[in-house]
C-alpha cells in the first residue's frame, strides 16, 4: 500500500489535484482511499458529484465515536474511489487539527485505512498538531508539495519542507519528500521558479499542471476533469501525474530555505 499526502497553502489547488489524481489512479484499476484533511471539507466533493458527505467530526459530534460504522464515513465516488472528510471545528471554538486526529483514530478502529493507494489532502498553512499528523505518525510516507510560483505558496511549501526535514529524523514518522507539483497561476517565470525552488530544497518538480479553464467548467458540473472531459489535454496531465506519483521511488529529505533567501531567489525570475 502506498500512502501519499498533498500539502500546500489553502486555495492553491490541492483538492483539485488530489481528486483528479485519485480518479486517474482508479481508472487504472487501483483501489483508492482519499482523505480530506482540511476544515473546508471539500476535498472529495468532485468525486461524489458535489454532495457534501458527512464529516468525521460532524458524526462524532452527533453520536459519539463509538456508534459510527464504515458506511457512515466512507463514501464511494467516481471509479470506486473511497472518500472520507475529516471536517473541522465549529468556527470560534475548538482546534482545526482535532478533526484530523479524530479521523485517524476512527479509521484505525474501523480498519478502514487500506487499499492500493491512500491519498491524504492536507491543508499546509500551519503544520501544527493535527495537520502534521499524517506525516508525523507514519501514515503518509511520501509528501508532495503543491505550489504555484506565488511567494505565499512557496513560503507555505518551504514550511512544510521544514516540517518534513524535522520529522524525518523521528523513527516513527518515516516521511520523505516525493516532489513538488507546480499548479500554475500563469505568472511570469513560474515554471523555472518552481523548478529551481524544488532543486534548492533538494527535491524536483515532478509535474507542471497548467492553469486550465476546463478545471472550472468541470467544477461547475461537479465533476473531476478525468470524469467530465476524459479526452481533454488537462485530463492527460492528471493521468501523467498519477503515473509519475504511483511509480515514484525517488524521495528525498528536504533542505528548506531561509526566509530572506526565498525573497532574493524569487527576484531572479521576475523582471523589475
Ligand atoms: P485547495 O484544495 O488547495 O484549497 P482547490 O483545489 O479547492 O484548492 O482549488 C481552488 C480553486 O482553484 C478551485 O476553484 C479550482 O477549480 C481552481 N483550480 C485549481 N487548480 C486549477 C488549475 N490547474 N486550473 C484552473 N483552476 C484551478
Ligand atoms: Mg482543498
PDB file of C-alpha atoms in Angstrom, residues 13-244:
ATOM      1  CA  UNK A  13      -5.295  23.532  -5.841  1.00  0.00           C
ATOM      2  CA  UNK A  14      -4.584  20.556  -3.580  1.00  0.00           C
ATOM      3  CA  UNK A  15      -8.088  19.126  -3.685  1.00  0.00           C
ATOM      4  CA  UNK A  16      -8.480  19.610  -7.420  1.00  0.00           C
ATOM      5  CA  UNK A  17      -5.157  17.886  -7.975  1.00  0.00           C
ATOM      6  CA  UNK A  18      -5.831  15.155  -5.399  1.00  0.00           C
ATOM      7  CA  UNK A  19      -9.301  14.320  -6.744  1.00  0.00           C
ATOM      8  CA  UNK A  20      -8.047  14.110 -10.328  1.00  0.00           C
ATOM      9  CA  UNK A  21      -5.049  12.071  -9.211  1.00  0.00           C
ATOM     10  CA  UNK A  22      -7.320   9.643  -7.363  1.00  0.00           C
ATOM     11  CA  UNK A  23      -9.709   9.463 -10.322  1.00  0.00           C
ATOM     12  CA  UNK A  24      -6.838   8.717 -12.715  1.00  0.00           C
ATOM     13  CA  UNK A  25      -5.425   6.010 -10.434  1.00  0.00           C
ATOM     14  CA  UNK A  26      -8.895   4.480 -10.066  1.00  0.00           C
ATOM     15  CA  UNK A  27      -9.230   4.409 -13.853  1.00  0.00           C
ATOM     16  CA  UNK A  28      -6.125   2.228 -13.862  1.00  0.00           C
ATOM     17  CA  UNK A  29      -7.993  -0.256 -11.688  1.00  0.00           C
ATOM     18  CA  UNK A  30      -6.423   0.684  -8.366  1.00  0.00           C
ATOM     19  CA  UNK A  31      -8.286   0.743  -5.064  1.00  0.00           C
ATOM     20  CA  UNK A  32      -8.015   4.324  -3.777  1.00  0.00           C
ATOM     21  CA  UNK A  33      -8.914   5.971  -0.499  1.00  0.00           C
ATOM     22  CA  UNK A  34      -8.846   9.780  -0.444  1.00  0.00           C
ATOM     23  CA  UNK A  35      -8.957  11.521   2.913  1.00  0.00           C
ATOM     24  CA  UNK A  36      -9.660  15.246   3.062  1.00  0.00           C
ATOM     25  CA  UNK A  37      -7.740  16.769   5.966  1.00  0.00           C
ATOM     26  CA  UNK A  38      -8.905  20.362   5.672  1.00  0.00           C
ATOM     27  CA  UNK A  39     -11.682  22.048   7.678  1.00  0.00           C
ATOM     28  CA  UNK A  40     -13.036  23.230   4.303  1.00  0.00           C
ATOM     29  CA  UNK A  41     -14.128  19.564   3.852  1.00  0.00           C
ATOM     30  CA  UNK A  42     -14.460  19.763   0.057  1.00  0.00           C
ATOM     31  CA  UNK A  43     -11.523  17.547  -0.860  1.00  0.00           C
ATOM     32  CA  UNK A  44     -13.564  14.691  -2.314  1.00  0.00           C
ATOM     33  CA  UNK A  45     -16.550  16.734  -3.424  1.00  0.00           C
ATOM     34  CA  UNK A  46     -15.936  16.458  -7.175  1.00  0.00           C
ATOM     35  CA  UNK A  47     -15.549  12.693  -6.818  1.00  0.00           C
ATOM     36  CA  UNK A  48     -19.033  12.430  -5.295  1.00  0.00           C
ATOM     37  CA  UNK A  49     -20.738  14.805  -7.744  1.00  0.00           C
ATOM     38  CA  UNK A  50     -20.947  17.791  -5.493  1.00  0.00           C
ATOM     39  CA  UNK A  51     -22.561  16.206  -2.462  1.00  0.00           C
ATOM     40  CA  UNK A  52     -21.305  17.182   0.965  1.00  0.00           C
ATOM     41  CA  UNK A  53     -20.592  13.870   2.634  1.00  0.00           C
ATOM     42  CA  UNK A  54     -20.855  13.838   6.440  1.00  0.00           C
ATOM     43  CA  UNK A  55     -17.511  14.622   8.040  1.00  0.00           C
ATOM     44  CA  UNK A  56     -15.937  12.510  10.747  1.00  0.00           C
ATOM     45  CA  UNK A  57     -16.129  15.425  13.192  1.00  0.00           C
ATOM     46  CA  UNK A  58     -19.821  16.013  12.447  1.00  0.00           C
ATOM     47  CA  UNK A  59     -20.589  12.343  13.025  1.00  0.00           C
ATOM     48  CA  UNK A  60     -18.630  12.281  16.260  1.00  0.00           C
ATOM     49  CA  UNK A  61     -20.429  15.409  17.454  1.00  0.00           C
ATOM     50  CA  UNK A  62     -23.794  13.859  16.627  1.00  0.00           C
ATOM     51  CA  UNK A  63     -23.394  10.389  18.020  1.00  0.00           C
ATOM     52  CA  UNK A  64     -20.069   9.978  19.785  1.00  0.00           C
ATOM     53  CA  UNK A  65     -17.275   7.980  18.221  1.00  0.00           C
ATOM     54  CA  UNK A  66     -18.364   4.514  19.286  1.00  0.00           C
ATOM     55  CA  UNK A  67     -21.566   4.414  17.217  1.00  0.00           C
ATOM     56  CA  UNK A  68     -20.058   5.030  13.808  1.00  0.00           C
ATOM     57  CA  UNK A  69     -19.657   2.382  11.131  1.00  0.00           C
ATOM     58  CA  UNK A  70     -17.506   2.322   7.992  1.00  0.00           C
ATOM     59  CA  UNK A  71     -20.615   3.016   5.887  1.00  0.00           C
ATOM     60  CA  UNK A  72     -21.229   6.220   7.852  1.00  0.00           C
ATOM     61  CA  UNK A  73     -17.845   7.745   6.984  1.00  0.00           C
ATOM     62  CA  UNK A  74     -16.574   6.174   3.768  1.00  0.00           C
ATOM     63  CA  UNK A  75     -18.403   7.100   0.532  1.00  0.00           C
ATOM     64  CA  UNK A  76     -17.825   5.666  -2.915  1.00  0.00           C
ATOM     65  CA  UNK A  77     -17.151   8.217  -5.622  1.00  0.00           C
ATOM     66  CA  UNK A  78     -16.090   8.175  -9.272  1.00  0.00           C
ATOM     67  CA  UNK A  79     -14.267   4.998 -10.267  1.00  0.00           C
ATOM     68  CA  UNK A  80     -14.987   3.483  -6.872  1.00  0.00           C
ATOM     69  CA  UNK A  81     -12.663   5.911  -5.047  1.00  0.00           C
ATOM     70  CA  UNK A  82     -13.468   5.726  -1.321  1.00  0.00           C
ATOM     71  CA  UNK A  83     -13.900   9.208   0.101  1.00  0.00           C
ATOM     72  CA  UNK A  84     -13.550  10.490   3.668  1.00  0.00           C
ATOM     73  CA  UNK A  85     -13.678  14.064   5.010  1.00  0.00           C
ATOM     74  CA  UNK A  86     -12.171  14.825   8.408  1.00  0.00           C
ATOM     75  CA  UNK A  87     -14.097  18.066   8.785  1.00  0.00           C
ATOM     76  CA  UNK A  88     -13.411  20.921  11.147  1.00  0.00           C
ATOM     77  CA  UNK A  89     -14.493  22.536  14.382  1.00  0.00           C
ATOM     78  CA  UNK A  90     -17.335  24.996  14.674  1.00  0.00           C
ATOM     79  CA  UNK A  91     -15.913  28.434  13.924  1.00  0.00           C
ATOM     80  CA  UNK A  92     -14.609  30.132  17.037  1.00  0.00           C
ATOM     81  CA  UNK A  93     -14.294  27.028  19.139  1.00  0.00           C
ATOM     82  CA  UNK A  94     -12.059  24.014  19.044  1.00  0.00           C
ATOM     83  CA  UNK A  95      -8.887  23.199  17.213  1.00  0.00           C
ATOM     84  CA  UNK A  96      -8.843  22.659  13.452  1.00  0.00           C
ATOM     85  CA  UNK A  97      -6.316  19.852  13.715  1.00  0.00           C
ATOM     86  CA  UNK A  98      -8.541  17.860  16.021  1.00  0.00           C
ATOM     87  CA  UNK A  99     -10.682  16.611  13.157  1.00  0.00           C
ATOM     88  CA  UNK A 100      -7.661  15.001  11.608  1.00  0.00           C
ATOM     89  CA  UNK A 101      -6.590  13.297  14.816  1.00  0.00           C
ATOM     90  CA  UNK A 102     -10.135  12.028  15.406  1.00  0.00           C
ATOM     91  CA  UNK A 103     -10.337  10.797  11.818  1.00  0.00           C
ATOM     92  CA  UNK A 104      -7.195   8.710  12.086  1.00  0.00           C
ATOM     93  CA  UNK A 105      -8.303   7.203  15.383  1.00  0.00           C
ATOM     94  CA  UNK A 106     -11.690   6.303  13.947  1.00  0.00           C
ATOM     95  CA  UNK A 107     -10.400   4.901  10.650  1.00  0.00           C
ATOM     96  CA  UNK A 108      -7.821   2.808  12.526  1.00  0.00           C
ATOM     97  CA  UNK A 109     -10.536   1.398  14.768  1.00  0.00           C
ATOM     98  CA  UNK A 110     -12.769   0.632  11.792  1.00  0.00           C
ATOM     99  CA  UNK A 111      -9.811  -0.938   9.970  1.00  0.00           C
ATOM    100  CA  UNK A 112     -10.560   1.334   7.013  1.00  0.00           C
ATOM    101  CA  UNK A 113      -7.037   2.562   6.256  1.00  0.00           C
ATOM    102  CA  UNK A 114      -6.425   0.220   3.351  1.00  0.00           C
ATOM    103  CA  UNK A 115      -6.307  -0.018  -0.437  1.00  0.00           C
ATOM    104  CA  UNK A 116      -3.611   0.262  -3.091  1.00  0.00           C
ATOM    105  CA  UNK A 117      -3.106   3.977  -2.506  1.00  0.00           C
ATOM    106  CA  UNK A 118      -4.233   6.322   0.251  1.00  0.00           C
ATOM    107  CA  UNK A 119      -4.211   9.979  -0.773  1.00  0.00           C
ATOM    108  CA  UNK A 120      -4.204  12.497   2.087  1.00  0.00           C
ATOM    109  CA  UNK A 121      -5.171  16.023   1.061  1.00  0.00           C
ATOM    110  CA  UNK A 122      -3.859  18.261   3.817  1.00  0.00           C
ATOM    111  CA  UNK A 123      -4.049  21.996   4.434  1.00  0.00           C
ATOM    112  CA  UNK A 124      -0.464  23.140   4.869  1.00  0.00           C
ATOM    113  CA  UNK A 125      -0.779  26.734   6.058  1.00  0.00           C
ATOM    114  CA  UNK A 126       0.069  25.704   9.597  1.00  0.00           C
ATOM    115  CA  UNK A 127       1.946  22.490  10.077  1.00  0.00           C
ATOM    116  CA  UNK A 128       0.968  22.090  13.718  1.00  0.00           C
ATOM    117  CA  UNK A 129      -0.711  19.333  15.739  1.00  0.00           C
ATOM    118  CA  UNK A 130      -3.343  17.607  13.662  1.00  0.00           C
ATOM    119  CA  UNK A 131      -2.152  18.901  10.319  1.00  0.00           C
ATOM    120  CA  UNK A 132       1.273  17.342  10.828  1.00  0.00           C
ATOM    121  CA  UNK A 133      -0.254  14.079  11.984  1.00  0.00           C
ATOM    122  CA  UNK A 134      -0.421  12.298   8.607  1.00  0.00           C
ATOM    123  CA  UNK A 135       3.354  12.646   8.254  1.00  0.00           C
ATOM    124  CA  UNK A 136       4.268  12.600  11.920  1.00  0.00           C
ATOM    125  CA  UNK A 137       2.586   9.351  12.832  1.00  0.00           C
ATOM    126  CA  UNK A 138       3.891   7.275   9.944  1.00  0.00           C
ATOM    127  CA  UNK A 139       0.776   7.359   7.752  1.00  0.00           C
ATOM    128  CA  UNK A 140       1.900   9.431   4.794  1.00  0.00           C
ATOM    129  CA  UNK A 141       5.286   8.194   3.536  1.00  0.00           C
ATOM    130  CA  UNK A 142       5.645  10.424   0.515  1.00  0.00           C
ATOM    131  CA  UNK A 143       4.771  14.074   0.711  1.00  0.00           C
ATOM    132  CA  UNK A 144       4.063  16.164  -2.382  1.00  0.00           C
ATOM    133  CA  UNK A 145       4.173  19.930  -2.089  1.00  0.00           C
ATOM    134  CA  UNK A 146       1.601  21.711  -4.222  1.00  0.00           C
ATOM    135  CA  UNK A 147       2.601  25.271  -5.056  1.00  0.00           C
ATOM    136  CA  UNK A 148       2.386  27.917  -7.720  1.00  0.00           C
ATOM    137  CA  UNK A 149       5.095  30.486  -8.386  1.00  0.00           C
ATOM    138  CA  UNK A 150       3.488  32.936  -5.976  1.00  0.00           C
ATOM    139  CA  UNK A 151       5.630  33.727  -2.975  1.00  0.00           C
ATOM    140  CA  UNK A 152       2.936  32.972  -0.426  1.00  0.00           C
ATOM    141  CA  UNK A 153       2.525  29.436  -1.675  1.00  0.00           C
ATOM    142  CA  UNK A 154       6.304  28.968  -1.915  1.00  0.00           C
ATOM    143  CA  UNK A 155       6.586  30.092   1.724  1.00  0.00           C
ATOM    144  CA  UNK A 156       3.973  27.557   2.764  1.00  0.00           C
ATOM    145  CA  UNK A 157       5.672  24.800   0.761  1.00  0.00           C
ATOM    146  CA  UNK A 158       9.006  25.694   2.333  1.00  0.00           C
ATOM    147  CA  UNK A 159       7.486  25.497   5.821  1.00  0.00           C
ATOM    148  CA  UNK A 160       6.129  22.061   5.083  1.00  0.00           C
ATOM    149  CA  UNK A 161       9.563  21.059   3.779  1.00  0.00           C
ATOM    150  CA  UNK A 162      10.950  22.203   7.126  1.00  0.00           C
ATOM    151  CA  UNK A 163       8.445  20.018   8.953  1.00  0.00           C
ATOM    152  CA  UNK A 164       9.335  17.015   6.777  1.00  0.00           C
ATOM    153  CA  UNK A 165      13.048  17.529   7.414  1.00  0.00           C
ATOM    154  CA  UNK A 166      12.454  17.644  11.153  1.00  0.00           C
ATOM    155  CA  UNK A 167      10.011  14.733  11.288  1.00  0.00           C
ATOM    156  CA  UNK A 168      12.108  12.506   9.046  1.00  0.00           C
ATOM    157  CA  UNK A 169      14.601  12.228  11.908  1.00  0.00           C
ATOM    158  CA  UNK A 170      11.999  10.530  14.076  1.00  0.00           C
ATOM    159  CA  UNK A 171      11.798   6.774  13.820  1.00  0.00           C
ATOM    160  CA  UNK A 172       8.027   6.699  13.889  1.00  0.00           C
ATOM    161  CA  UNK A 173       7.303   9.158  11.130  1.00  0.00           C
ATOM    162  CA  UNK A 174       9.192   7.720   8.117  1.00  0.00           C
ATOM    163  CA  UNK A 175       8.075  10.526   5.809  1.00  0.00           C
ATOM    164  CA  UNK A 176      10.080  11.969   2.968  1.00  0.00           C
ATOM    165  CA  UNK A 177       9.524  14.379   0.123  1.00  0.00           C
ATOM    166  CA  UNK A 178       8.225  12.840  -3.112  1.00  0.00           C
ATOM    167  CA  UNK A 179       8.407  16.030  -5.137  1.00  0.00           C
ATOM    168  CA  UNK A 180       6.958  19.427  -5.895  1.00  0.00           C
ATOM    169  CA  UNK A 181       3.826  19.806  -8.012  1.00  0.00           C
ATOM    170  CA  UNK A 182       3.542  23.157  -9.741  1.00  0.00           C
ATOM    171  CA  UNK A 183      -0.132  24.088 -10.087  1.00  0.00           C
ATOM    172  CA  UNK A 184       0.292  27.088 -12.319  1.00  0.00           C
ATOM    173  CA  UNK A 185      -1.198  30.511 -11.764  1.00  0.00           C
ATOM    174  CA  UNK A 186       0.314  31.681 -15.032  1.00  0.00           C
ATOM    175  CA  UNK A 187       2.682  34.182 -13.513  1.00  0.00           C
ATOM    176  CA  UNK A 188       5.967  35.299 -15.031  1.00  0.00           C
ATOM    177  CA  UNK A 189       8.837  32.832 -14.856  1.00  0.00           C
ATOM    178  CA  UNK A 190       6.678  30.438 -12.865  1.00  0.00           C
ATOM    179  CA  UNK A 191       7.814  27.104 -14.192  1.00  0.00           C
ATOM    180  CA  UNK A 192      11.511  27.959 -13.827  1.00  0.00           C
ATOM    181  CA  UNK A 193      10.957  29.439 -10.380  1.00  0.00           C
ATOM    182  CA  UNK A 194       9.178  26.362  -9.040  1.00  0.00           C
ATOM    183  CA  UNK A 195      11.731  24.079 -10.695  1.00  0.00           C
ATOM    184  CA  UNK A 196      14.554  25.976  -9.031  1.00  0.00           C
ATOM    185  CA  UNK A 197      12.753  26.098  -5.681  1.00  0.00           C
ATOM    186  CA  UNK A 198      12.363  22.303  -5.813  1.00  0.00           C
ATOM    187  CA  UNK A 199      16.060  21.902  -6.637  1.00  0.00           C
ATOM    188  CA  UNK A 200      17.142  24.189  -3.803  1.00  0.00           C
ATOM    189  CA  UNK A 201      15.176  22.217  -1.243  1.00  0.00           C
ATOM    190  CA  UNK A 202      16.800  19.006  -2.513  1.00  0.00           C
ATOM    191  CA  UNK A 203      13.819  17.775  -4.485  1.00  0.00           C
ATOM    192  CA  UNK A 204      12.453  18.066  -8.015  1.00  0.00           C
ATOM    193  CA  UNK A 205       9.391  19.380  -9.746  1.00  0.00           C
ATOM    194  CA  UNK A 206       7.588  16.153 -10.550  1.00  0.00           C
ATOM    195  CA  UNK A 207       4.784  17.770 -12.553  1.00  0.00           C
ATOM    196  CA  UNK A 208       3.683  21.063 -14.033  1.00  0.00           C
ATOM    197  CA  UNK A 209      -0.086  21.425 -14.136  1.00  0.00           C
ATOM    198  CA  UNK A 210      -1.202  24.235 -16.417  1.00  0.00           C
ATOM    199  CA  UNK A 211      -3.946  26.583 -15.373  1.00  0.00           C
ATOM    200  CA  UNK A 212      -6.886  25.477 -17.472  1.00  0.00           C
ATOM    201  CA  UNK A 213     -10.420  26.680 -17.998  1.00  0.00           C
ATOM    202  CA  UNK A 214     -11.647  23.092 -18.177  1.00  0.00           C
ATOM    203  CA  UNK A 215     -10.956  22.746 -14.436  1.00  0.00           C
ATOM    204  CA  UNK A 216     -13.556  25.405 -13.648  1.00  0.00           C
ATOM    205  CA  UNK A 217     -16.036  24.081 -16.190  1.00  0.00           C
ATOM    206  CA  UNK A 218     -15.747  20.579 -14.720  1.00  0.00           C
ATOM    207  CA  UNK A 219     -16.093  22.059 -11.226  1.00  0.00           C
ATOM    208  CA  UNK A 220     -19.351  23.778 -12.230  1.00  0.00           C
ATOM    209  CA  UNK A 221     -20.556  20.379 -13.450  1.00  0.00           C
ATOM    210  CA  UNK A 222     -19.433  18.982 -10.078  1.00  0.00           C
ATOM    211  CA  UNK A 223     -17.007  16.503 -11.566  1.00  0.00           C
ATOM    212  CA  UNK A 224     -13.306  15.899 -11.806  1.00  0.00           C
ATOM    213  CA  UNK A 225     -11.681  16.705 -15.146  1.00  0.00           C
ATOM    214  CA  UNK A 226     -10.980  12.981 -15.556  1.00  0.00           C
ATOM    215  CA  UNK A 227     -14.708  12.284 -15.484  1.00  0.00           C
ATOM    216  CA  UNK A 228     -16.057  15.394 -17.200  1.00  0.00           C
ATOM    217  CA  UNK A 229     -13.529  15.748 -20.002  1.00  0.00           C
ATOM    218  CA  UNK A 230     -11.646  12.442 -20.217  1.00  0.00           C
ATOM    219  CA  UNK A 231     -10.267  13.282 -23.669  1.00  0.00           C
ATOM    220  CA  UNK A 232      -9.004  16.747 -22.735  1.00  0.00           C
ATOM    221  CA  UNK A 233      -5.347  17.689 -22.538  1.00  0.00           C
ATOM    222  CA  UNK A 234      -5.780  18.530 -18.865  1.00  0.00           C
ATOM    223  CA  UNK A 235      -7.068  15.014 -18.151  1.00  0.00           C
ATOM    224  CA  UNK A 236      -3.873  13.760 -19.805  1.00  0.00           C
ATOM    225  CA  UNK A 237      -1.826  15.969 -17.487  1.00  0.00           C
ATOM    226  CA  UNK A 238      -3.524  14.449 -14.430  1.00  0.00           C
ATOM    227  CA  UNK A 239      -3.038  10.912 -15.791  1.00  0.00           C
ATOM    228  CA  UNK A 240       0.675  11.611 -16.309  1.00  0.00           C
ATOM    229  CA  UNK A 241       0.871  12.932 -12.742  1.00  0.00           C
ATOM    230  CA  UNK A 242      -0.865   9.798 -11.448  1.00  0.00           C
ATOM    231  CA  UNK A 243       1.622   7.518 -13.200  1.00  0.00           C
ATOM    232  CA  UNK A 244       4.617   9.530 -12.049  1.00  0.00           C
TER     233      UNK A 244
END
